[in-house]
């Protein structure tokens, strides 16, 4: 078993999972519309809620596995609830379809509802992943389990640049493109941002996700600036107002401490904007406590918590817990 497959030893994969969960929980409806239009037409998105994470233990292997995203909703015209399970997969695993079935079985055992399983493959290798598990005998077919899938590297990024869909914009960074196309992919991403006109918090989320997976070199940034100058002046001007690339570049040239504080402040600002949008003026009472968070990991988790939390009190409890842990960690140093 590789470290990446072990939940307790896979910080890189954990960060990846957090990014995808944050993106999908914010733009879940757009995700379904983009990749699964038939399911999108059938689902009632007005009655959608996100369930808490499920943690399962593999008794034979002694490993803990976390189900990444669970959505509770129902189909249009129906009263009974269904569960949608979305599992981002950032590395190759030969037995992944087995794992999806185990998740399905455990979730069905707990909820006893219809479950729609979906996998998102985001690793760099281009390959076709199996999406079916058969259990049969020569004389009898016991079971056929199947899940929906998105294989991002098998998607041609050019097929999605005309979509006015925020999920499409962010996931351009994980789709199939050549090294020579990197600048063009970034340019089209910025053009999509202009058309989407998202609020500041969502714009921060989309840009942060994209640049996590596709960050241009200084030479590529210069090339990008030249390409932007070829656009209509109005479009170029709007792109320059929206993009954070130039600010990130300036912070990269500063001291590490300044870079870290700049990133943290940007994330805190995104938290404030999203809190205000969801809970109104009552969210201002959390401003001081939010500023106390200084660990990147906790700020990232807070941004996700604000996105999916059903109440302001749940956000407040989360912040107090993280501030307490942060204080305790400092005492132990």
Coordinates of C-alpha atoms in Angstrom, one line a residue:
X1 CA 0.0 0.0 0.0
X2 CA 1.4 3.4 -1.0
X3 CA 1.4 6.4 1.4
X4 CA -1.0 8.1 -0.9
X5 CA -3.5 5.4 -0.4
X6 CA -3.3 5.7 3.4
X7 CA -5.6 8.4 4.6
X8 CA -3.4 9.3 7.6
X9 CA -0.2 9.6 5.5
X10 CA -1.6 11.4 2.4
X11 CA -1.5 15.1 3.0
X12 CA -1.2 15.8 -0.7
X13 CA -4.3 13.8 -1.5
X14 CA -6.1 15.3 1.4
X15 CA -5.5 18.8 0.0
X16 CA -6.7 17.6 -3.4
X17 CA -9.8 16.2 -1.9
X18 CA -10.5 19.4 0.0
X19 CA -10.2 21.5 -3.1
X20 CA -12.5 19.3 -5.1
X21 CA -15.0 19.0 -2.3
X22 CA -15.1 22.8 -1.9
X23 CA -15.5 23.3 -5.7
X24 CA -18.2 20.7 -6.1
X25 CA -20.2 21.7 -3.0
X26 CA -20.3 25.3 -4.3
X27 CA -21.2 24.4 -7.9
X28 CA -22.9 21.0 -7.5
X29 CA -25.8 21.8 -9.8
X30 CA -23.5 23.2 -12.5
X31 CA -21.3 20.0 -12.2
X32 CA -24.3 17.8 -12.8
X33 CA -25.5 20.0 -15.7
X34 CA -22.1 19.9 -17.4
X35 CA -21.3 16.2 -17.2
X36 CA -24.6 14.4 -16.6
X37 CA -27.4 16.3 -18.3
X38 CA -29.9 13.4 -18.0
X39 CA -29.4 13.1 -14.3
X40 CA -29.5 16.9 -14.0
X41 CA -32.9 17.1 -15.7
X42 CA -34.3 14.5 -13.2
X43 CA -32.9 15.9 -9.9
X44 CA -34.8 18.5 -7.8
X45 CA -32.0 20.9 -6.9
X46 CA -34.3 23.1 -4.7
X47 CA -34.3 20.5 -2.0
X48 CA -30.5 19.6 -1.9
X49 CA -28.5 19.3 1.3
X50 CA -25.0 18.1 2.0
X51 CA -24.5 15.4 4.5
X52 CA -21.6 15.0 6.9
X53 CA -18.6 13.0 5.9
X54 CA -18.7 9.2 6.4
X55 CA -15.6 7.5 7.7
X56 CA -15.4 3.7 7.1
X57 CA -12.8 1.2 8.4
X58 CA -11.6 -1.6 6.2
X59 CA -11.5 -4.4 8.7
X60 CA -9.2 -6.6 6.6
X61 CA -6.6 -4.0 5.7
X62 CA -7.0 -1.9 8.9
X63 CA -7.4 1.3 6.8
X64 CA -9.8 4.2 7.3
X65 CA -11.5 5.6 4.2
X66 CA -13.5 8.8 4.0
X67 CA -16.4 9.3 1.6
X68 CA -15.8 12.7 0.1
X69 CA -19.1 14.2 -0.8
X70 CA -22.7 13.1 0.0
X71 CA -25.7 15.0 -1.3
X72 CA -29.3 14.3 -0.2
X73 CA -32.1 15.3 -2.5
X74 CA -35.0 13.8 -4.5
X75 CA -36.1 13.5 -8.1
X76 CA -38.6 15.8 -9.6
X77 CA -42.1 14.7 -8.9
X78 CA -41.0 12.3 -6.2
X79 CA -41.2 12.5 -2.4
X80 CA -38.6 9.8 -1.5
X81 CA -35.1 11.0 -0.8
X82 CA -32.0 9.8 -2.7
X83 CA -28.3 10.0 -2.0
X84 CA -25.7 11.2 -4.5
X85 CA -22.1 10.1 -3.7
X86 CA -19.3 11.9 -5.5
X87 CA -15.8 10.6 -5.1
X88 CA -12.8 12.5 -6.6
X89 CA -9.9 10.2 -7.3
X90 CA -6.4 11.8 -7.7
X91 CA -4.3 8.7 -8.2
X92 CA -4.4 5.4 -10.0
X93 CA -5.8 2.5 -8.1
X94 CA -6.4 -0.9 -9.7
X95 CA -9.1 -1.8 -7.3
X96 CA -10.9 1.5 -7.3
X97 CA -14.2 0.1 -8.7
X98 CA -14.1 -2.4 -5.8
X99 CA -13.8 0.6 -3.4
X100 CA -16.7 2.4 -5.0
X101 CA -18.9 -0.7 -4.5
X102 CA -17.8 -1.0 -0.8
X103 CA -18.8 2.7 -0.3
X104 CA -22.1 2.0 -2.0
X105 CA -22.8 -1.0 0.2
X106 CA -21.9 0.8 3.4
X107 CA -24.0 3.9 2.4
X108 CA -27.0 1.7 1.5
X109 CA -26.7 -0.2 4.7
X110 CA -26.9 3.1 6.6
X111 CA -29.5 5.1 4.6
X112 CA -31.5 2.4 2.8
X113 CA -32.2 4.7 -0.1
X114 CA -31.4 4.8 -3.8
X115 CA -27.8 5.9 -4.3
X116 CA -26.2 7.5 -7.4
X117 CA -22.4 6.9 -7.3
X118 CA -20.1 9.2 -9.3
X119 CA -16.3 9.1 -9.6
X120 CA -14.1 12.0 -10.9
X121 CA -10.7 10.9 -12.1
X122 CA -8.2 13.7 -12.1
X123 CA -4.7 12.2 -12.2
X124 CA -2.5 13.1 -15.2
X125 CA -2.3 9.8 -17.0
X126 CA -4.7 9.3 -19.8
X127 CA -6.5 6.0 -19.5
X128 CA -10.0 4.5 -19.4
X129 CA -11.1 3.5 -15.9
X130 CA -13.4 0.5 -15.3
X131 CA -16.8 1.7 -14.0
X132 CA -18.4 -1.7 -13.5
X133 CA -18.1 -4.6 -11.0
X134 CA -19.5 -8.0 -12.0
X135 CA -20.0 -10.9 -9.6
X136 CA -21.2 -14.0 -11.4
X137 CA -20.9 -17.8 -11.9
X138 CA -21.1 -19.7 -15.2
X139 CA -24.7 -20.7 -14.1
X140 CA -25.8 -17.4 -12.4
X141 CA -25.3 -13.7 -12.5
X142 CA -25.2 -12.5 -8.9
X143 CA -24.7 -8.7 -9.4
X144 CA -23.7 -6.0 -11.7
X145 CA -22.7 -2.7 -10.1
X146 CA -22.0 0.4 -12.1
X147 CA -21.1 4.1 -11.4
X148 CA -21.0 7.3 -13.4
X149 CA -17.6 8.7 -14.1
X150 CA -15.7 11.7 -15.4
X151 CA -12.2 11.1 -16.7
X152 CA -10.8 14.7 -16.8
X153 CA -7.6 14.0 -18.8
X154 CA -9.7 12.3 -21.5
X155 CA -11.7 15.6 -21.9
X156 CA -10.5 18.0 -24.6
X157 CA -10.4 21.4 -22.9
X158 CA -11.4 23.2 -26.2
X159 CA -14.8 21.4 -26.0
X160 CA -15.6 23.4 -22.9
X161 CA -14.4 26.9 -23.4
X162 CA -17.8 28.1 -24.8
X163 CA -19.6 26.8 -21.7
X164 CA -20.9 29.5 -19.3
X165 CA -20.4 27.1 -16.5
X166 CA -18.0 27.8 -13.5
X167 CA -17.2 24.1 -13.1
X168 CA -16.0 23.9 -16.7
X169 CA -13.8 27.0 -16.2
X170 CA -12.1 25.6 -13.1
X171 CA -11.7 22.1 -14.5
X172 CA -9.9 23.3 -17.6
X173 CA -6.8 23.0 -15.5
X174 CA -7.2 19.3 -15.1
X175 CA -8.4 18.4 -18.7
X176 CA -6.3 17.2 -21.6
X177 CA -4.0 19.8 -23.1
X178 CA -0.4 19.8 -24.3
X179 CA 2.5 21.8 -22.6
X180 CA 2.3 24.1 -25.6
X181 CA -1.3 24.9 -24.9
X182 CA -0.9 26.0 -21.2
X183 CA -0.9 29.7 -22.0
X184 CA -3.9 29.4 -24.2
X185 CA -5.8 27.4 -21.6
X186 CA -5.1 30.1 -19.0
X187 CA -6.3 32.8 -21.4
X188 CA -9.5 31.0 -22.1
X189 CA -10.1 30.5 -18.4
X190 CA -9.8 34.2 -17.8
X191 CA -12.2 34.9 -20.7
X192 CA -14.7 32.5 -19.1
X193 CA -14.4 34.3 -15.8
X194 CA -15.3 37.6 -17.4
X195 CA -18.5 36.0 -18.9
X196 CA -19.5 34.2 -15.7
X197 CA -19.5 37.4 -13.5
X198 CA -19.4 35.4 -10.2
X199 CA -19.3 37.1 -6.8
X200 CA -15.9 37.7 -5.2
X201 CA -15.9 34.6 -3.0
X202 CA -16.7 32.3 -5.9
X203 CA -14.3 34.1 -8.1
X204 CA -11.6 33.4 -5.5
X205 CA -12.5 29.8 -5.3
X206 CA -12.4 29.3 -9.1
X207 CA -9.2 31.1 -9.6
X208 CA -7.5 29.4 -6.6
X209 CA -8.6 25.9 -7.9
X210 CA -7.4 26.7 -11.4
X211 CA -4.0 28.0 -10.4
X212 CA -3.4 25.2 -8.0
X213 CA -3.2 22.8 -11.0
X214 CA -2.0 25.2 -13.8
X215 CA 0.4 27.8 -12.7
X216 CA 2.4 29.5 -15.4
X217 CA 6.1 30.2 -15.4
X218 CA 7.4 33.8 -15.7
X219 CA 8.0 33.3 -19.4
X220 CA 4.5 31.9 -19.9
X221 CA 3.0 34.8 -17.9
X222 CA 4.8 37.2 -20.3
X223 CA 3.4 35.3 -23.3
X224 CA -0.1 35.4 -21.7
X225 CA 0.1 39.2 -21.4
X226 CA 1.0 39.5 -25.1
X227 CA -2.0 37.3 -26.0
X228 CA -4.4 39.3 -23.8
X229 CA -3.3 42.5 -25.6
X230 CA -4.7 40.9 -28.8
X231 CA -8.2 40.8 -27.4
X232 CA -10.8 43.4 -27.7
X233 CA -9.7 46.3 -25.4
X234 CA -12.9 46.1 -23.3
X235 CA -12.5 42.3 -22.7
X236 CA -8.8 42.8 -21.9
X237 CA -9.7 45.5 -19.4
X238 CA -12.3 43.3 -17.6
X239 CA -9.9 40.4 -17.5
X240 CA -7.2 42.6 -15.9
X241 CA -9.7 43.7 -13.2
X242 CA -10.7 40.1 -12.3
X243 CA -7.5 38.1 -12.4
X244 CA -5.4 37.7 -9.4
X245 CA -2.4 36.4 -11.4
X246 CA -0.5 39.7 -11.3
X247 CA -1.0 40.0 -7.5
X248 CA 0.2 36.5 -7.0
X249 CA 3.3 37.2 -9.1
X250 CA 4.1 40.2 -6.9
X251 CA 3.8 38.2 -3.8
X252 CA 6.1 35.5 -5.2
X253 CA 8.8 38.1 -5.6
X254 CA 8.4 39.2 -2.0
X255 CA 9.5 37.4 1.2
X256 CA 7.9 34.1 2.1
X257 CA 6.3 35.6 5.1
X258 CA 4.7 38.3 3.0
X259 CA 3.5 35.7 0.5
X260 CA 1.9 33.6 3.1
X261 CA 0.1 36.5 4.8
X262 CA -1.1 37.7 1.5
X263 CA -2.6 34.3 0.6
X264 CA -4.2 34.0 4.0
X265 CA -5.7 37.5 3.9
X266 CA -7.2 36.8 0.5
X267 CA -8.8 33.6 1.8
X268 CA -10.1 35.4 4.9
X269 CA -11.7 38.0 2.6
X270 CA -13.4 35.2 0.6
X271 CA -14.7 33.8 3.9
X272 CA -16.1 37.2 4.9
X273 CA -17.8 37.7 1.5
X274 CA -19.4 34.3 1.5
X275 CA -20.6 34.6 5.1
X276 CA -22.2 37.9 4.4
X277 CA -23.9 36.5 1.3
X278 CA -25.3 33.4 3.2
X279 CA -26.1 34.8 6.7
X280 CA -26.3 38.6 6.3
X281 CA -25.1 41.2 8.8
X282 CA -25.2 38.6 11.6
X283 CA -22.0 37.2 10.2
X284 CA -20.0 40.3 11.0
X285 CA -19.8 39.1 14.7
X286 CA -17.3 36.4 13.5
X287 CA -14.9 38.8 11.9
X288 CA -12.6 39.1 14.9
X289 CA -12.4 35.3 15.5
X290 CA -11.7 34.6 11.9
X291 CA -8.7 36.9 12.0
X292 CA -7.3 34.8 14.8
X293 CA -6.9 31.8 12.5
X294 CA -3.3 31.8 11.1
X295 CA -2.8 28.2 10.0
X296 CA -3.3 27.7 6.2
X297 CA -5.0 24.4 6.8
X298 CA -7.6 25.8 9.2
X299 CA -8.4 28.7 6.9
X300 CA -8.9 26.4 3.9
X301 CA -11.1 24.2 6.0
X302 CA -13.1 27.2 7.2
X303 CA -13.7 28.3 3.6
X304 CA -15.2 24.9 2.9
X305 CA -17.2 24.9 6.1
X306 CA -18.8 28.2 5.3
X307 CA -19.7 26.9 1.8
X308 CA -21.7 23.9 3.2
X309 CA -22.7 24.9 6.7
X310 CA -26.5 25.1 7.2
X311 CA -26.3 27.6 10.1
X312 CA -24.1 30.5 11.3
X313 CA -23.8 28.8 14.7
X314 CA -22.1 25.7 13.1
X315 CA -19.5 28.1 11.5
X316 CA -19.0 29.8 14.9
X317 CA -18.5 26.5 16.6
X318 CA -16.0 25.4 13.9
X319 CA -14.0 28.6 14.3
X320 CA -13.8 28.3 18.1
X321 CA -12.7 24.7 17.9
X322 CA -9.9 25.6 15.4
X323 CA -8.7 28.6 17.4
X324 CA -8.6 26.4 20.5
X325 CA -6.5 23.8 18.7
X326 CA -4.2 26.4 17.2
X327 CA -3.6 27.9 20.7
X328 CA -2.9 24.4 22.1
X329 CA -0.4 23.6 19.3
X330 CA 1.5 26.9 20.1
X331 CA 1.8 25.9 23.8
X332 CA 3.3 22.5 22.8
X333 CA 5.9 24.1 20.5

